[in-house]
Short mmCIF file of C-alpha atoms in Angstrom, two decimals:
data_model
loop_
_atom_site.label_atom_id
_atom_site.label_comp_id
_atom_site.label_asym_id
_atom_site.label_seq_id
_atom_site.Cartn_x
_atom_site.Cartn_y
_atom_site.Cartn_z
CA MET X 1 -19.08 -25.34 22.20
CA THR X 2 -18.76 -21.72 20.70
CA ARG X 3 -15.47 -20.08 21.20
CA PRO X 4 -15.23 -15.96 21.01
CA ARG X 5 -13.18 -16.47 17.72
CA ASP X 6 -16.16 -18.38 16.10
CA HIS X 7 -17.92 -14.86 15.78
CA LEU X 8 -15.09 -13.58 13.89
CA TRP X 9 -15.42 -13.11 10.07
CA ARG X 10 -11.87 -12.99 8.78
CA PRO X 11 -10.12 -11.00 5.88
CA TYR X 12 -9.69 -12.84 2.45
CA THR X 13 -10.36 -16.29 4.20
CA GLN X 14 -12.54 -19.07 3.17
CA MET X 15 -14.31 -19.73 6.56
CA LYS X 16 -15.58 -23.03 5.97
CA ASN X 17 -12.09 -24.74 5.73
CA ALA X 18 -9.51 -22.30 7.01
CA ALA X 19 -7.04 -23.36 9.25
CA PRO X 20 -7.48 -21.84 12.91
CA PRO X 21 -5.56 -18.51 13.08
CA LEU X 22 -2.52 -18.02 15.33
CA GLU X 23 -3.42 -16.02 18.48
CA ALA X 24 -1.17 -12.99 18.91
CA VAL X 25 -0.66 -11.62 22.32
CA ARG X 26 2.18 -9.30 22.30
CA THR X 27 4.64 -7.67 19.91
CA HIS X 28 8.00 -5.94 20.14
CA GLY X 29 10.65 -5.00 17.72
CA THR X 30 10.12 -7.17 14.53
CA ARG X 31 8.67 -10.02 16.53
CA ILE X 32 5.08 -11.38 17.02
CA VAL X 33 4.49 -13.35 20.42
CA LEU X 34 1.97 -16.16 20.13
CA ALA X 35 -0.30 -17.29 22.91
CA ASP X 36 1.76 -20.51 23.16
CA GLY X 37 4.99 -18.54 23.82
CA ARG X 38 6.47 -18.88 20.17
CA GLU X 39 7.97 -15.69 18.70
CA LEU X 40 7.81 -15.21 15.03
CA VAL X 41 10.00 -12.79 12.99
CA ASP X 42 7.58 -10.70 11.09
CA GLY X 43 8.26 -10.59 7.74
CA ILE X 44 5.74 -8.33 6.22
CA ALA X 45 5.40 -5.60 8.96
CA SER X 46 1.85 -6.18 9.46
CA TRP X 47 0.82 -5.56 5.72
CA TRP X 48 3.77 -3.12 5.25
CA THR X 49 2.89 -0.78 8.00
CA ALA X 50 5.44 -1.24 11.01
CA ALA X 51 8.28 0.61 9.36
CA HIS X 52 9.78 1.22 12.72
CA GLY X 53 9.03 -2.26 14.26
CA TYR X 54 6.40 -2.74 16.61
CA ASN X 55 6.10 -0.66 19.91
CA HIS X 56 8.47 2.02 19.20
CA PRO X 57 8.82 3.94 22.41
CA HIS X 58 8.68 7.42 20.66
CA ILE X 59 5.38 6.71 18.89
CA ARG X 60 3.88 4.97 21.96
CA ALA X 61 4.64 8.09 24.19
CA ALA X 62 3.23 10.55 21.51
CA VAL X 63 -0.02 8.49 21.32
CA ALA X 64 -0.19 8.42 25.24
CA ALA X 65 0.25 12.03 25.81
CA GLN X 66 -2.43 12.77 23.06
CA LEU X 67 -4.86 10.30 24.90
CA GLU X 68 -4.61 12.34 27.86
CA ALA X 69 -5.30 15.50 25.98
CA MET X 70 -7.99 14.75 23.56
CA PRO X 71 -8.44 11.32 22.11
CA HIS X 72 -10.95 12.28 19.22
CA VAL X 73 -13.06 15.40 18.14
CA MET X 74 -15.03 15.84 14.87
CA PHE X 75 -13.33 17.49 12.19
CA GLY X 76 -16.33 19.19 10.78
CA GLY X 77 -16.26 22.89 11.93
CA LEU X 78 -13.25 22.13 14.43
CA THR X 79 -9.55 21.79 14.04
CA HIS X 80 -6.56 20.79 16.15
CA ALA X 81 -2.96 20.94 16.26
CA PRO X 82 -1.95 17.27 15.73
CA ALA X 83 -3.92 17.56 12.23
CA GLU X 84 -2.51 21.00 11.28
CA GLY X 85 1.10 19.95 12.28
CA LEU X 86 0.93 16.70 10.30
CA ALA X 87 -0.52 18.36 7.16
CA ALA X 88 2.07 20.88 7.41
CA ARG X 89 4.65 18.62 7.57
CA LEU X 90 3.55 16.28 4.76
CA ALA X 91 3.37 19.26 2.48
CA ALA X 92 6.99 20.06 3.14
CA LEU X 93 8.20 16.41 2.54
CA LEU X 94 6.11 15.76 -0.47
CA PRO X 95 7.54 16.71 -3.98
CA GLY X 96 6.50 19.84 -5.75
CA ASP X 97 3.23 21.62 -4.67
CA LEU X 98 1.24 18.59 -3.20
CA ASP X 99 0.28 20.85 -0.10
CA HIS X 100 -3.37 20.41 0.69
CA VAL X 101 -4.15 17.40 2.64
CA PHE X 102 -7.47 15.62 3.24
CA PHE X 103 -7.40 12.99 5.92
CA SER X 104 -9.40 9.69 6.06
CA ASP X 105 -8.91 6.70 7.77
CA SER X 106 -7.86 3.79 5.43
CA GLY X 107 -5.91 3.50 2.30
CA SER X 108 -9.04 2.44 0.25
CA VAL X 109 -10.75 5.59 1.37
CA ALA X 110 -7.83 7.72 0.49
CA VAL X 111 -8.25 6.00 -3.07
CA GLU X 112 -11.93 7.12 -3.10
CA VAL X 113 -11.36 10.47 -2.17
CA ALA X 114 -8.85 10.74 -4.86
CA LEU X 115 -11.13 9.38 -7.51
CA LYS X 116 -13.78 11.69 -6.23
CA MET X 117 -11.63 14.63 -6.44
CA ALA X 118 -10.75 13.98 -10.07
CA VAL X 119 -14.31 13.49 -11.32
CA GLN X 120 -15.46 16.37 -9.25
CA LEU X 121 -12.55 18.57 -10.65
CA TRP X 122 -14.26 18.38 -14.33
CA LEU X 123 -17.71 18.96 -12.83
CA ASN X 124 -16.73 22.25 -11.09
CA ARG X 125 -15.12 23.09 -14.53
CA GLY X 126 -18.73 22.77 -16.03
CA VAL X 127 -17.24 19.65 -18.19
CA ALA X 128 -19.76 16.66 -18.25
CA GLY X 129 -18.96 13.21 -19.11
CA ARG X 130 -15.67 12.82 -17.62
CA THR X 131 -16.35 10.10 -15.13
CA ARG X 132 -13.90 7.42 -15.93
CA ILE X 133 -10.41 6.65 -14.84
CA LEU X 134 -7.53 4.92 -16.67
CA ALA X 135 -5.78 2.26 -14.52
CA PHE X 136 -3.17 -0.28 -15.35
CA ARG X 137 -3.33 -3.93 -15.63
CA GLY X 138 -1.89 -5.75 -12.56
CA GLY X 139 -2.92 -3.00 -10.13
CA TYR X 140 -4.65 -2.97 -6.76
CA HIS X 141 -5.90 0.04 -5.27
CA GLY X 142 -8.30 -1.21 -2.50
CA ASP X 143 -11.53 -2.92 -1.40
CA THR X 144 -14.31 -0.15 -1.32
CA LEU X 145 -16.32 0.26 -4.46
CA GLY X 146 -14.45 2.88 -6.52
CA ALA X 147 -11.05 1.33 -5.40
CA MET X 148 -12.15 -1.95 -6.64
CA SER X 149 -13.01 -0.66 -10.08
CA VAL X 150 -9.65 0.45 -10.58
CA CYS X 151 -7.91 -2.81 -9.70
CA ASP X 152 -6.97 -5.48 -12.33
CA PRO X 153 -10.39 -6.65 -13.80
CA GLN X 154 -9.21 -9.92 -14.98
CA GLU X 155 -6.40 -11.12 -12.64
CA GLY X 156 -7.33 -9.01 -9.50
CA MET X 157 -9.14 -10.41 -6.43
CA HIS X 158 -12.11 -8.23 -7.28
CA ARG X 159 -12.77 -9.71 -10.58
CA ARG X 160 -16.08 -11.33 -9.60
CA PHE X 161 -17.61 -8.06 -9.17
CA GLY X 162 -17.12 -6.79 -12.56
CA ALA X 163 -20.89 -6.41 -13.45
CA TYR X 164 -21.26 -4.44 -10.08
CA LEU X 165 -18.35 -1.91 -10.70
CA PRO X 166 -18.02 1.24 -12.47
CA THR X 167 -16.53 0.58 -15.93
CA GLN X 168 -12.94 1.88 -16.19
CA VAL X 169 -10.31 2.02 -18.86
CA PHE X 170 -7.20 -0.25 -18.56
CA CYS X 171 -3.99 -0.31 -20.23
CA ASP X 172 -0.50 -2.16 -19.65
CA LEU X 173 2.09 -0.31 -18.24
CA PRO X 174 4.24 1.40 -20.67
CA THR X 175 7.24 -0.58 -20.16
CA ASP X 176 8.59 -0.51 -23.75
CA ALA X 177 8.27 1.90 -26.94
CA GLU X 178 5.18 -0.36 -28.16
CA ARG X 179 3.26 0.04 -24.97
CA ILE X 180 4.05 3.67 -24.63
CA ALA X 181 2.39 4.10 -28.23
CA ALA X 182 -0.51 2.04 -26.98
CA LEU X 183 -1.00 4.17 -23.87
CA ASP X 184 -0.81 7.13 -25.73
CA SER X 185 -3.26 6.02 -28.44
CA CYS X 186 -5.73 4.86 -25.45
CA LEU X 187 -5.75 8.14 -23.72
CA ALA X 188 -6.35 9.92 -26.98
CA ARG X 189 -9.24 7.52 -27.90
CA HIS X 190 -10.94 7.82 -24.62
CA ARG X 191 -9.88 11.35 -23.64
CA GLU X 192 -13.40 12.70 -23.51
CA THR X 193 -14.64 10.34 -21.02
CA LEU X 194 -11.60 10.19 -18.67
CA ALA X 195 -11.40 12.05 -15.61
CA ALA X 196 -7.80 10.90 -14.50
CA VAL X 197 -5.02 8.29 -14.56
CA ILE X 198 -3.96 6.19 -11.52
CA VAL X 199 -0.80 4.34 -11.07
CA GLU X 200 1.18 2.63 -8.26
CA PRO X 201 4.70 4.17 -8.51
CA LEU X 202 7.35 1.62 -9.08
CA VAL X 203 5.56 -1.31 -7.45
CA GLN X 204 2.05 -2.75 -8.05
CA GLY X 205 1.97 -4.33 -4.55
CA ALA X 206 -1.03 -6.34 -3.63
CA GLY X 207 -1.49 -7.28 -7.36
CA GLY X 208 1.63 -9.39 -7.15
CA MET X 209 4.81 -7.01 -6.09
CA ARG X 210 5.12 -6.36 -9.98
CA MET X 211 8.08 -3.66 -10.25
CA HIS X 212 8.90 -1.34 -12.90
CA PRO X 213 11.69 1.21 -13.38
CA PRO X 214 11.31 4.94 -12.73
CA ALA X 215 11.45 5.56 -16.46
CA VAL X 216 7.90 3.94 -16.67
CA LEU X 217 6.51 6.20 -14.07
CA ALA X 218 8.08 9.16 -15.60
CA ALA X 219 6.21 8.09 -19.11
CA VAL X 220 2.88 7.54 -17.50
CA ALA X 221 3.17 11.20 -15.90
CA ARG X 222 4.28 12.65 -19.28
CA LEU X 223 1.39 11.06 -21.10
CA ALA X 224 -1.40 12.06 -18.52
CA GLN X 225 0.01 15.57 -18.86
CA ALA X 226 0.04 15.66 -22.63
CA HIS X 227 -3.56 14.54 -22.48
CA GLY X 228 -4.57 17.22 -19.88
CA LEU X 229 -5.35 14.39 -17.38
CA PRO X 230 -4.63 14.67 -13.45
CA LEU X 231 -2.47 11.81 -12.35
CA ILE X 232 -3.09 10.00 -9.03
CA ALA X 233 -0.07 8.33 -7.43
CA ASP X 234 -1.15 5.58 -4.94
CA GLU X 235 1.82 5.58 -2.80
CA ILE X 236 -0.13 3.86 -0.09
CA PHE X 237 2.23 0.75 -0.14
CA THR X 238 5.49 2.55 -1.41
CA GLY X 239 5.31 5.50 0.72
CA PHE X 240 7.56 6.22 3.72
CA GLY X 241 10.88 4.50 2.82
CA ARG X 242 9.60 1.21 1.22
CA THR X 243 11.29 1.65 -2.06
CA GLY X 244 14.64 3.31 -0.71
CA THR X 245 13.26 6.80 -0.96
CA LEU X 246 10.85 8.37 1.17
CA PHE X 247 8.24 8.50 -1.71
CA ALA X 248 8.53 6.43 -4.79
CA CYS X 249 7.57 9.27 -7.11
CA GLU X 250 10.85 10.97 -6.25
CA GLN X 251 12.90 8.35 -8.19
CA ALA X 252 11.06 9.35 -11.46
CA GLY X 253 11.43 13.12 -10.64
CA ILE X 254 7.46 13.37 -10.97
CA VAL X 255 4.87 15.27 -9.01
CA PRO X 256 1.25 13.74 -9.37
CA ASP X 257 -1.71 15.87 -9.31
CA ILE X 258 -3.00 13.90 -6.39
CA LEU X 259 -1.15 11.55 -4.13
CA CYS X 260 -2.64 8.78 -1.68
CA LEU X 261 -0.77 7.63 1.68
CA SER X 262 -1.73 5.22 4.42
CA LYS X 263 -0.08 2.04 5.63
CA ALA X 264 3.30 3.15 7.22
CA LEU X 265 1.74 6.77 7.69
CA THR X 266 1.59 6.09 11.46
CA GLY X 267 4.26 3.74 11.70
CA GLY X 268 1.57 0.84 11.85
CA THR X 269 0.32 2.17 15.11
CA MET X 270 -3.21 3.73 14.11
CA ALA X 271 -5.51 3.73 11.28
CA LEU X 272 -4.97 6.98 9.08
CA ALA X 273 -4.88 7.93 5.64
CA ALA X 274 -4.12 10.99 3.46
CA THR X 275 -5.22 12.16 -0.01
CA VAL X 276 -2.96 15.10 -0.91
CA ALA X 277 -3.74 17.45 -3.91
CA THR X 278 -1.68 20.06 -5.47
CA GLY X 279 -2.63 23.94 -5.38
CA ALA X 280 -4.03 23.74 -8.88
CA VAL X 281 -6.42 20.97 -7.89
CA PHE X 282 -7.34 22.47 -4.56
CA SER X 283 -8.22 25.86 -6.45
CA GLU X 284 -10.89 23.88 -8.52
CA PHE X 285 -12.92 23.58 -5.51
CA LEU X 286 -13.00 27.02 -4.29
CA SER X 287 -15.94 28.79 -5.40
CA ASP X 288 -19.14 30.89 -4.09
CA ASP X 289 -21.20 27.88 -4.91
CA PRO X 290 -21.56 25.41 -1.79
CA ALA X 291 -22.06 22.53 -4.32
CA ALA X 292 -18.48 22.94 -5.49
CA ALA X 293 -17.01 21.71 -2.20
CA LEU X 294 -15.52 18.38 -1.99
CA MET X 295 -18.36 16.56 -0.20
CA HIS X 296 -16.66 14.03 1.83
CA GLY X 297 -16.14 13.60 5.55
CA PRO X 298 -15.19 10.35 7.46
CA THR X 299 -16.38 10.33 10.95
CA PHE X 300 -12.69 9.68 12.45
CA MET X 301 -11.09 12.12 9.93
CA ALA X 302 -7.83 13.66 11.28
CA ASN X 303 -8.30 11.64 14.21
CA PRO X 304 -5.90 13.32 16.94
CA LEU X 305 -4.32 9.94 18.37
CA ALA X 306 -3.50 9.00 14.78
CA CYS X 307 -2.14 12.26 13.90
CA ALA X 308 0.23 12.21 16.76
CA ALA X 309 1.44 8.97 15.86
CA ALA X 310 2.12 9.96 12.22
CA GLN X 311 3.94 13.09 13.53
CA ALA X 312 6.06 10.88 15.97
CA SER X 313 6.74 8.57 12.96
CA LEU X 314 8.06 11.58 10.89
CA ASP X 315 10.16 12.34 13.62
CA LEU X 316 11.96 8.91 13.38
CA PHE X 317 12.22 9.45 9.70
CA GLU X 318 14.13 12.61 10.44
CA THR X 319 16.32 11.32 13.23
CA GLU X 320 17.08 8.00 12.56
CA PRO X 321 18.58 6.39 9.26
CA ARG X 322 15.45 4.59 7.70
CA LEU X 323 16.15 5.32 4.18
CA ALA X 324 19.68 3.96 4.55
CA GLN X 325 18.17 1.05 6.33
CA SER X 326 15.64 0.31 3.58
CA ARG X 327 18.50 0.47 0.98
CA ALA X 328 20.53 -1.96 3.18
CA ILE X 329 17.77 -4.39 3.31
CA GLY X 330 17.53 -4.21 -0.37
CA ARG X 331 21.06 -5.35 -0.71
CA ARG X 332 20.65 -8.11 1.61
CA LEU X 333 17.56 -9.37 0.23
CA ASP X 334 19.06 -9.35 -3.42
CA ALA X 335 22.13 -11.49 -1.93
CA GLY X 336 20.04 -13.77 0.01
CA LEU X 337 17.35 -14.71 -2.48
CA ALA X 338 20.02 -14.87 -5.39
CA PRO X 339 20.25 -18.87 -4.89
CA LEU X 340 16.64 -19.05 -6.26
CA ARG X 341 17.36 -17.16 -9.28
CA GLY X 342 16.88 -19.57 -12.27
CA ARG X 343 15.52 -22.32 -10.27
CA PRO X 344 13.27 -24.63 -12.12
CA GLY X 345 9.43 -23.91 -11.16
CA LEU X 346 10.12 -20.18 -10.40
CA ALA X 347 9.34 -17.50 -12.76
CA ASP X 348 11.20 -14.62 -11.19
CA VAL X 349 13.03 -13.15 -8.17
CA ARG X 350 12.84 -9.52 -7.77
CA VAL X 351 13.99 -6.87 -5.30
CA LEU X 352 13.44 -3.22 -5.01
CA GLY X 353 14.30 -1.21 -1.98
CA ALA X 354 13.03 -3.29 1.09
CA ILE X 355 10.86 -5.43 -0.91
CA GLY X 356 11.85 -9.10 -1.87
CA ALA X 357 9.32 -11.13 -3.88
CA VAL X 358 9.65 -14.71 -5.50
CA GLN X 359 7.23 -15.77 -8.32
CA TRP X 360 6.43 -19.34 -8.90
CA THR X 361 5.51 -20.75 -12.35
CA ASP X 362 3.35 -23.43 -10.81
CA VAL X 363 1.67 -22.33 -7.48
CA PRO X 364 2.34 -24.90 -4.63
CA ASP X 365 -0.17 -25.40 -1.67
CA LEU X 366 0.00 -21.95 0.03
CA ALA X 367 -1.29 -23.35 3.34
CA GLU X 368 1.44 -25.77 3.39
CA VAL X 369 3.83 -22.95 2.58
CA LYS X 370 2.51 -20.94 5.29
CA ARG X 371 2.66 -23.71 7.86
CA ARG X 372 6.44 -24.48 6.89
CA LEU X 373 7.48 -20.99 7.22
CA VAL X 374 5.72 -20.94 10.80
CA GLU X 375 7.72 -24.21 11.59
CA ARG X 376 10.75 -22.01 10.67
CA GLY X 377 9.81 -19.09 13.02
CA VAL X 378 8.85 -16.61 10.59
CA TRP X 379 5.49 -14.70 9.92
CA VAL X 380 5.24 -14.64 5.99
CA ARG X 381 1.85 -14.57 4.16
CA PRO X 382 2.32 -15.76 0.47
CA PHE X 383 -0.49 -14.90 -2.05
CA GLY X 384 -1.35 -15.58 -5.57
CA ASP X 385 1.83 -16.91 -7.13
CA ILE X 386 4.37 -15.18 -4.87
CA VAL X 387 5.81 -15.27 -1.54
CA TYR X 388 7.42 -11.85 -0.34
CA LEU X 389 9.35 -10.05 2.26
CA THR X 390 8.67 -6.49 3.33
CA PRO X 391 9.82 -6.44 6.81
CA ALA X 392 10.41 -3.36 9.13
CA LEU X 393 13.02 -0.98 8.07
CA THR X 394 14.47 -1.35 11.54
CA ILE X 395 15.09 -5.05 11.40
CA ASP X 396 18.46 -6.40 12.50
CA GLU X 397 20.67 -8.59 10.26
CA PRO X 398 19.98 -11.84 12.28
CA ASP X 399 16.16 -11.58 11.85
CA LEU X 400 16.49 -10.66 8.41
CA ASP X 401 18.74 -13.56 7.68
CA ARG X 402 16.31 -15.77 9.43
CA LEU X 403 13.64 -14.56 7.24
CA ILE X 404 15.46 -14.95 4.04
CA GLU X 405 16.91 -18.52 5.13
CA ALA X 406 13.16 -19.59 5.77
CA VAL X 407 11.80 -18.47 2.36
CA VAL X 408 14.88 -20.01 0.45
CA THR X 409 14.36 -23.28 2.31
CA VAL X 410 10.79 -23.55 2.00
CA VAL X 411 10.65 -22.41 -1.65
CA CYS X 412 13.19 -25.10 -2.33
CA ASP X 413 11.30 -27.60 -0.45
CA VAL X 414 8.09 -27.18 -2.23
CA THR X 415 9.49 -26.61 -5.67
CA ARG X 416 11.67 -29.55 -5.88
CA THR X 417 11.66 -31.45 -9.34
#
């Protein structure tokens, strides 16, 4: 007998032998309620989106009010207050003169728009051949074509598509003097074909929660500027408090030329993304030639419901202590995961802001790890060689301790020697 769920093709899942998914019927706070009545503490905030937890009444009220007035209208030739207000608020919050906002509907598309901006900037200047992007090994920027092309080409989940993807230039993050020199040399060698540099500030998220200090990000920005290349900062994961500051770029004191946002932009309520450019980048598209315009326009661009949710989310960052909460989570993660440091079978335990990651040397059966975590009442999805925690910034101490205890216990169980 065919069940309704048999018609679904699930993400990142081998459908032939995947375990049946758990059915969620309700959410509240930092909990996911299953159809069988169990409640799971969500340790990853629905792929890092639910910064304020689930069902926050302020965001719900904003979306409900907007739904009554206008759920959607095309953005070509029209405008509306939710989008205008959100763009102005983002411009005021972002560092430097990042003040021209292009809305889309997913993080991958935000990256696509950024890459397109960078390439077209050179075309608008009348410079041919600047079509490649310098990206960093270990990085991840999305699942669409251009975004895939700037993900790690060897270890990333899109490596099988190498022959299909545009050819980009890859370097190691400049974590020491030797690598700084190597990046400088690489930029010089490929300068005439490069359109931009793209980086995930402070944390390479889906590439394995690989963390680097602000000085590394500052070195990337300095070298991009020295070689006359726009810098794209992919803050889709790190934006909105995840690293302890509102935006990760703040910690290095840099202003990228283009910055990508999504994930927690709406507090995990609606799909929305933004690609934000400086005035200097924006000015490259101002011309009497219609072909110099940025030729991109998602159907649901600047969806009013999503913009209303995002404005409500920003209200909460202004009125509630989210950044302090993020830093407090980091301190508790650091202390709670400390017993795993130096344990045989583990390569690393690392924490930054409200992010904690445990890395294995020998990867166990991840399906079994997931099963054991659910048995302990938590929702955590290990991938690759890590298990990680990125809870809502509003999580209370008992739920956070439950997450930490579950991870420590299960990791110890599956890595016994």
